[in-house]
Short mmCIF file of C-alpha atoms and ligand atoms in Angstrom, two decimals:
data_model
loop_
_atom_site.label_atom_id
_atom_site.label_comp_id
_atom_site.label_asym_id
_atom_site.label_seq_id
_atom_site.Cartn_x
_atom_site.Cartn_y
_atom_site.Cartn_z
CA MET A 1 152.99 172.26 60.55
CA SER A 2 153.11 168.63 59.58
CA ASP A 3 150.04 166.87 58.16
CA LEU A 4 150.74 164.26 60.72
CA ALA A 5 150.60 166.25 63.91
CA LEU A 6 149.15 163.92 66.50
CA ALA A 7 145.44 164.65 66.33
CA PRO A 8 143.33 164.23 69.44
CA PRO A 9 141.30 161.02 69.44
CA ALA A 10 138.00 161.37 67.65
CA ALA A 11 134.49 161.00 68.95
CA LEU A 12 132.39 158.68 66.78
CA SER A 13 128.68 158.79 66.30
CA VAL A 14 126.76 156.11 64.42
CA ARG A 15 123.17 157.19 63.96
CA HIS A 16 120.35 154.89 62.88
CA VAL A 17 122.51 153.00 60.44
CA SER A 18 120.78 150.32 58.40
CA LYS A 19 122.27 148.23 55.64
CA SER A 20 120.74 145.67 53.34
CA TYR A 21 121.91 143.54 50.45
CA PRO A 22 119.85 142.53 47.45
CA VAL A 23 119.78 138.72 47.47
CA GLU A 24 117.98 136.80 44.71
CA GLY A 25 115.50 139.57 44.05
CA ASP A 26 114.82 139.94 47.75
CA THR A 27 116.29 142.33 50.31
CA LEU A 28 118.42 140.95 53.13
CA THR A 29 118.61 143.40 56.03
CA VAL A 30 121.99 142.92 57.63
CA LEU A 31 122.07 145.91 59.98
CA GLN A 32 118.96 147.47 61.46
CA ARG A 33 119.05 150.93 62.96
CA ILE A 34 122.40 150.72 64.67
CA SER A 35 123.19 153.66 66.96
CA LEU A 36 126.43 154.02 68.89
CA ASN A 37 128.36 156.88 70.44
CA LEU A 38 132.02 156.67 71.35
CA ALA A 39 133.68 159.31 73.47
CA ARG A 40 137.18 160.48 72.57
CA GLY A 41 139.70 157.90 73.64
CA GLU A 42 137.08 155.31 74.48
CA PHE A 43 137.60 151.62 73.78
CA LEU A 44 134.46 149.82 72.61
CA SER A 45 134.18 146.08 72.08
CA ILE A 46 131.51 144.72 69.77
CA VAL A 47 130.62 141.09 70.32
CA GLY A 48 128.15 138.89 68.51
CA ALA A 49 127.68 135.54 66.81
CA SER A 50 129.03 134.91 63.35
CA GLY A 51 126.84 136.53 60.70
CA CYS A 52 125.28 139.22 62.90
CA GLY A 53 126.84 142.03 60.86
CA LYS A 54 129.94 142.97 62.87
CA SER A 55 132.26 143.14 59.87
CA THR A 56 129.64 144.96 57.84
CA LEU A 57 129.33 147.62 60.54
CA LEU A 58 133.09 148.03 60.82
CA ARG A 59 133.43 148.33 57.04
CA LEU A 60 130.83 151.11 57.03
CA ILE A 61 132.68 153.02 59.77
CA ALA A 62 135.95 152.47 57.87
CA GLY A 63 134.28 154.05 54.83
CA LEU A 64 134.80 150.95 52.66
CA ASP A 65 131.12 150.83 51.72
CA ASP A 66 128.87 153.89 51.46
CA ARG A 67 125.62 152.17 50.55
CA TYR A 68 123.69 152.41 53.80
CA GLU A 69 121.03 154.45 55.51
CA GLY A 70 121.74 156.69 58.47
CA GLU A 71 124.78 158.70 59.41
CA ILE A 72 128.30 158.06 60.59
CA LEU A 73 130.04 161.10 62.06
CA LEU A 74 133.62 161.54 63.20
CA ASP A 75 133.91 164.56 65.46
CA GLY A 76 130.60 165.75 64.09
CA THR A 77 131.54 165.46 60.40
CA ALA A 78 130.02 162.80 58.16
CA ILE A 79 132.63 160.35 56.89
CA ALA A 80 133.17 160.23 53.14
CA GLY A 81 135.02 157.11 52.05
CA PRO A 82 138.11 155.70 53.73
CA GLY A 83 140.38 158.24 55.40
CA LEU A 84 143.68 158.48 57.20
CA ASP A 85 141.74 159.53 60.29
CA ARG A 86 140.70 155.86 60.61
CA GLY A 87 143.18 152.99 60.87
CA VAL A 88 141.89 149.49 60.10
CA VAL A 89 143.20 146.06 61.14
CA PHE A 90 141.61 142.91 59.73
CA GLN A 91 141.70 139.34 61.01
CA ASP A 92 144.18 138.33 58.35
CA HIS A 93 147.08 140.77 58.51
CA ARG A 94 147.07 141.54 54.75
CA LEU A 95 150.80 142.30 54.67
CA PHE A 96 152.39 142.19 51.23
CA PRO A 97 154.70 139.15 51.12
CA TRP A 98 157.22 140.87 48.83
CA LEU A 99 157.73 143.81 51.20
CA ASN A 100 159.60 143.66 54.49
CA VAL A 101 158.02 144.82 57.75
CA HIS A 102 159.43 148.33 57.43
CA ASP A 103 158.00 148.80 53.94
CA ASN A 104 154.67 147.20 54.83
CA VAL A 105 154.27 149.68 57.68
CA GLY A 106 155.41 152.49 55.37
CA LEU A 107 152.45 151.73 53.07
CA GLY A 108 150.28 153.45 55.64
CA LEU A 109 152.07 156.69 54.74
CA ASP A 110 152.03 156.39 50.98
CA THR A 111 149.47 159.10 50.44
CA PHE A 112 151.52 161.61 52.45
CA ALA A 113 154.24 163.70 50.87
CA LEU A 114 156.75 163.50 53.68
CA ALA A 115 160.43 164.29 53.81
CA ARG A 116 162.39 161.05 53.85
CA SER A 117 163.70 161.60 57.36
CA GLU A 118 160.26 162.33 58.74
CA ARG A 119 158.86 159.27 57.01
CA GLU A 120 161.61 157.13 58.53
CA ASP A 121 160.99 158.60 61.97
CA ARG A 122 157.30 157.79 61.78
CA ILE A 123 157.90 154.22 60.71
CA GLN A 124 160.55 153.70 63.36
CA GLU A 125 158.27 155.15 66.03
CA GLN A 126 155.48 152.71 65.15
CA LEU A 127 157.80 149.71 64.95
CA GLU A 128 159.02 150.55 68.43
CA LEU A 129 155.50 151.08 69.71
CA VAL A 130 154.45 147.57 68.61
CA GLY A 131 157.75 145.95 69.60
CA LEU A 132 158.99 145.12 66.09
CA ALA A 133 161.96 147.49 65.79
CA SER A 134 164.42 144.61 65.43
CA PHE A 135 162.28 142.95 62.73
CA ALA A 136 162.15 145.89 60.35
CA SER A 137 163.90 144.00 57.56
CA ALA A 138 162.09 140.69 58.09
CA TYR A 139 159.57 139.48 55.50
CA PRO A 140 156.04 138.37 56.42
CA HIS A 141 156.83 134.66 55.93
CA GLN A 142 159.50 134.99 58.62
CA LEU A 143 157.01 136.31 61.20
CA SER A 144 154.74 134.46 63.60
CA GLY A 145 151.02 135.17 63.45
CA GLY A 146 151.28 137.47 66.45
CA MET A 147 154.14 139.44 64.94
CA SER A 148 152.24 139.81 61.68
CA GLN A 149 149.30 141.30 63.57
CA ARG A 150 151.65 143.69 65.35
CA ALA A 151 152.92 144.81 61.96
CA ALA A 152 149.34 145.28 60.77
CA ILE A 153 148.60 147.42 63.84
CA ALA A 154 151.73 149.50 63.17
CA ARG A 155 150.63 150.03 59.57
CA ALA A 156 147.17 151.12 60.74
CA LEU A 157 148.66 153.58 63.25
CA VAL A 158 151.49 155.07 61.20
CA SER A 159 149.33 157.79 59.68
CA ARG A 160 148.34 158.74 63.24
CA PRO A 161 144.61 158.11 62.86
CA GLU A 162 142.11 159.33 65.42
CA ILE A 163 140.35 156.01 65.67
CA LEU A 164 141.55 152.43 65.32
CA LEU A 165 139.09 149.87 63.93
CA MET A 166 139.91 146.19 64.39
CA ASP A 167 137.94 143.25 62.98
CA GLU A 168 138.71 140.09 64.96
CA PRO A 169 142.39 141.03 64.96
CA PHE A 170 143.45 138.06 67.09
CA GLY A 171 140.91 135.53 65.84
CA ALA A 172 143.48 133.41 64.02
CA LEU A 173 146.04 133.30 66.87
CA ASP A 174 146.64 130.60 69.45
CA SER A 175 145.21 131.39 72.86
CA LEU A 176 148.51 132.28 74.57
CA THR A 177 149.56 134.69 71.83
CA ARG A 178 146.08 136.09 71.83
CA VAL A 179 146.12 136.90 75.55
CA TYR A 180 149.54 138.48 75.19
CA LEU A 181 148.47 140.65 72.26
CA GLN A 182 145.35 141.76 74.11
CA GLU A 183 147.63 143.14 76.82
CA GLU A 184 149.88 144.70 74.20
CA LEU A 185 146.92 146.29 72.47
CA LEU A 186 145.83 147.94 75.73
CA ARG A 187 149.36 149.25 76.23
CA ILE A 188 149.41 150.70 72.69
CA TRP A 189 145.94 152.17 73.14
CA SER A 190 146.89 153.92 76.37
CA GLU A 191 150.22 155.16 75.01
CA ARG A 192 148.60 156.48 71.84
CA ARG A 193 145.41 157.71 73.53
CA ILE A 194 143.36 156.68 70.56
CA THR A 195 139.66 155.90 70.21
CA ALA A 196 139.30 152.19 69.45
CA ILE A 197 136.73 149.61 68.35
CA VAL A 198 137.45 145.91 68.41
CA VAL A 199 135.05 143.40 66.90
CA THR A 200 135.26 139.92 68.33
CA HIS A 201 133.20 136.81 68.91
CA ASP A 202 135.16 136.09 72.09
CA VAL A 203 133.26 137.39 75.13
CA GLU A 204 136.31 137.27 77.39
CA GLU A 205 138.34 139.30 74.91
CA ALA A 206 135.52 141.84 74.66
CA VAL A 207 135.34 142.27 78.44
CA PHE A 208 139.12 142.33 78.87
CA LEU A 209 139.54 145.12 76.32
CA GLY A 210 136.50 147.36 76.30
CA ASP A 211 135.31 150.27 78.39
CA ARG A 212 131.94 149.06 77.18
CA VAL A 213 130.77 146.00 75.27
CA ALA A 214 128.09 146.30 72.59
CA VAL A 215 126.26 143.00 72.25
CA MET A 216 124.84 142.35 68.78
CA GLU A 217 122.18 139.90 67.78
CA PRO A 218 121.52 138.51 64.31
CA ARG A 219 118.83 138.49 61.63
CA PRO A 220 118.78 141.40 61.27
CA GLY A 221 121.95 142.59 62.98
CA ARG A 222 121.04 144.85 65.89
CA ILE A 223 122.58 146.08 69.08
CA GLN A 224 120.83 144.18 71.81
CA HIS A 225 122.37 146.12 74.65
CA ILE A 226 125.57 147.80 75.75
CA VAL A 227 127.30 146.62 78.88
CA PRO A 228 129.66 148.95 80.74
CA VAL A 229 132.82 147.34 82.14
CA PRO A 230 133.65 149.51 85.17
CA LEU A 231 136.70 147.44 86.17
CA PRO A 232 140.16 148.96 86.60
CA ARG A 233 142.94 147.80 84.26
CA PRO A 234 144.80 145.52 84.17
CA ARG A 235 141.74 143.33 84.52
CA GLN A 236 141.95 139.97 86.19
CA ARG A 237 140.09 137.38 84.15
CA ALA A 238 139.46 135.15 87.16
CA ASP A 239 137.94 137.91 89.35
CA ALA A 240 134.32 137.51 90.36
CA ASP A 241 133.39 140.92 88.87
CA PHE A 242 135.00 140.01 85.57
CA THR A 243 133.31 136.62 85.30
CA ALA A 244 129.96 138.13 86.30
CA ILE A 245 130.09 140.59 83.39
CA LYS A 246 131.20 137.80 81.06
CA GLN A 247 128.25 135.69 82.13
CA GLN A 248 125.79 138.52 81.72
CA ILE A 249 126.98 139.02 78.14
CA SER A 250 127.01 135.31 77.32
CA GLN A 251 123.42 135.02 78.49
CA GLY A 252 122.42 137.91 76.25
CA LEU A 253 124.12 136.19 73.31
CA ARG A 254 122.23 132.95 73.88
CA ARG A 255 118.84 134.66 73.96
N1 ADP B 301 128.07 141.11 49.77
C1 ADP B 301 127.10 140.49 50.46
N2 ADP B 301 125.95 140.13 49.86
C2 ADP B 301 124.97 139.53 50.55
N3 ADP B 301 125.03 139.24 51.86
C3 ADP B 301 126.16 139.57 52.52
C4 ADP B 301 127.24 140.21 51.86
N4 ADP B 301 128.22 140.42 52.78
C5 ADP B 301 127.75 139.93 53.95
N5 ADP B 301 126.51 139.42 53.79
C6 ADP B 301 125.68 138.83 54.84
O1 ADP B 301 125.55 139.78 55.88
C7 ADP B 301 125.49 139.13 57.13
C8 ADP B 301 126.50 139.76 58.06
O2 ADP B 301 127.81 139.47 57.61
P1 ADP B 301 129.10 139.96 58.41
O3 ADP B 301 129.02 141.43 58.58
O4 ADP B 301 130.28 139.41 57.72
O5 ADP B 301 128.89 139.26 59.83
P2 ADP B 301 129.94 138.98 61.02
O6 ADP B 301 131.17 139.76 60.75
O7 ADP B 301 129.22 139.38 62.26
O8 ADP B 301 130.19 137.50 60.99
C9 ADP B 301 125.71 137.66 56.86
O9 ADP B 301 124.47 137.02 56.90
C10 ADP B 301 126.30 137.62 55.51
O10 ADP B 301 125.97 136.44 54.85
MG1 MG B 302 133.16 139.21 60.54
#
């Protein structure tokens, strides 16, 4: 059997996670007792003002920093460092300018010993999934911001992770491209049936995407409350139900 058999989406459990940084001899608590549970295949949005610890939390779940208190479990097993079971997309796409789209996506497979044909199939499959099949030989400077983020999503998914972690993935895009990519992301998520977390400071984006929205507040970063979004997809941003949830979250953020 291949290493890359499509694994079922993972359940994630964040238990009483706290994180602090030493700052000028003092201790700055950035995250305070964060607890979160994601069901398999669930899409969670995390929204909060700048500086409330969203990126820090995502980095911990990604395994990029292991200095914290508490536990982070994927399907009941504590994470240990970064792993191919978790795909990560950052705000800046972080594509290598000297590699074309195909090779940038292929980087996500570099730790796998795969037969060449299987490797090519995987890359092709992801390029098709994100709509970049005809741009395989393009270089990052030839891509728009939206296309670069698609490539970054393909790279994060090519190892067939069980959970996709995204840190303000559309934050640098113009509003039209952003709305379009939000729809594309939901399509990819439902086709891949993956567990997903998106961090954003855009309340509308959070409500459009998430099954639930975790609202964070700063100093120290905490989860203030979690708002379910029981609206069918595709969601209509102008609907009364949609705007009511948006308002409820915005009020929480202003508190
Ligand atoms: N390496 C670090 N050392 C000290 N403080 C840090 C460090 N990284 C982040 N912080 C602080 O942690 C807080 C949360 O940062 P971050 O997770 O980036 O927030 P967000 O992504 O919500 O904007 C901020 O106050 C930031 O200044
Ligand atoms: Mg951030």
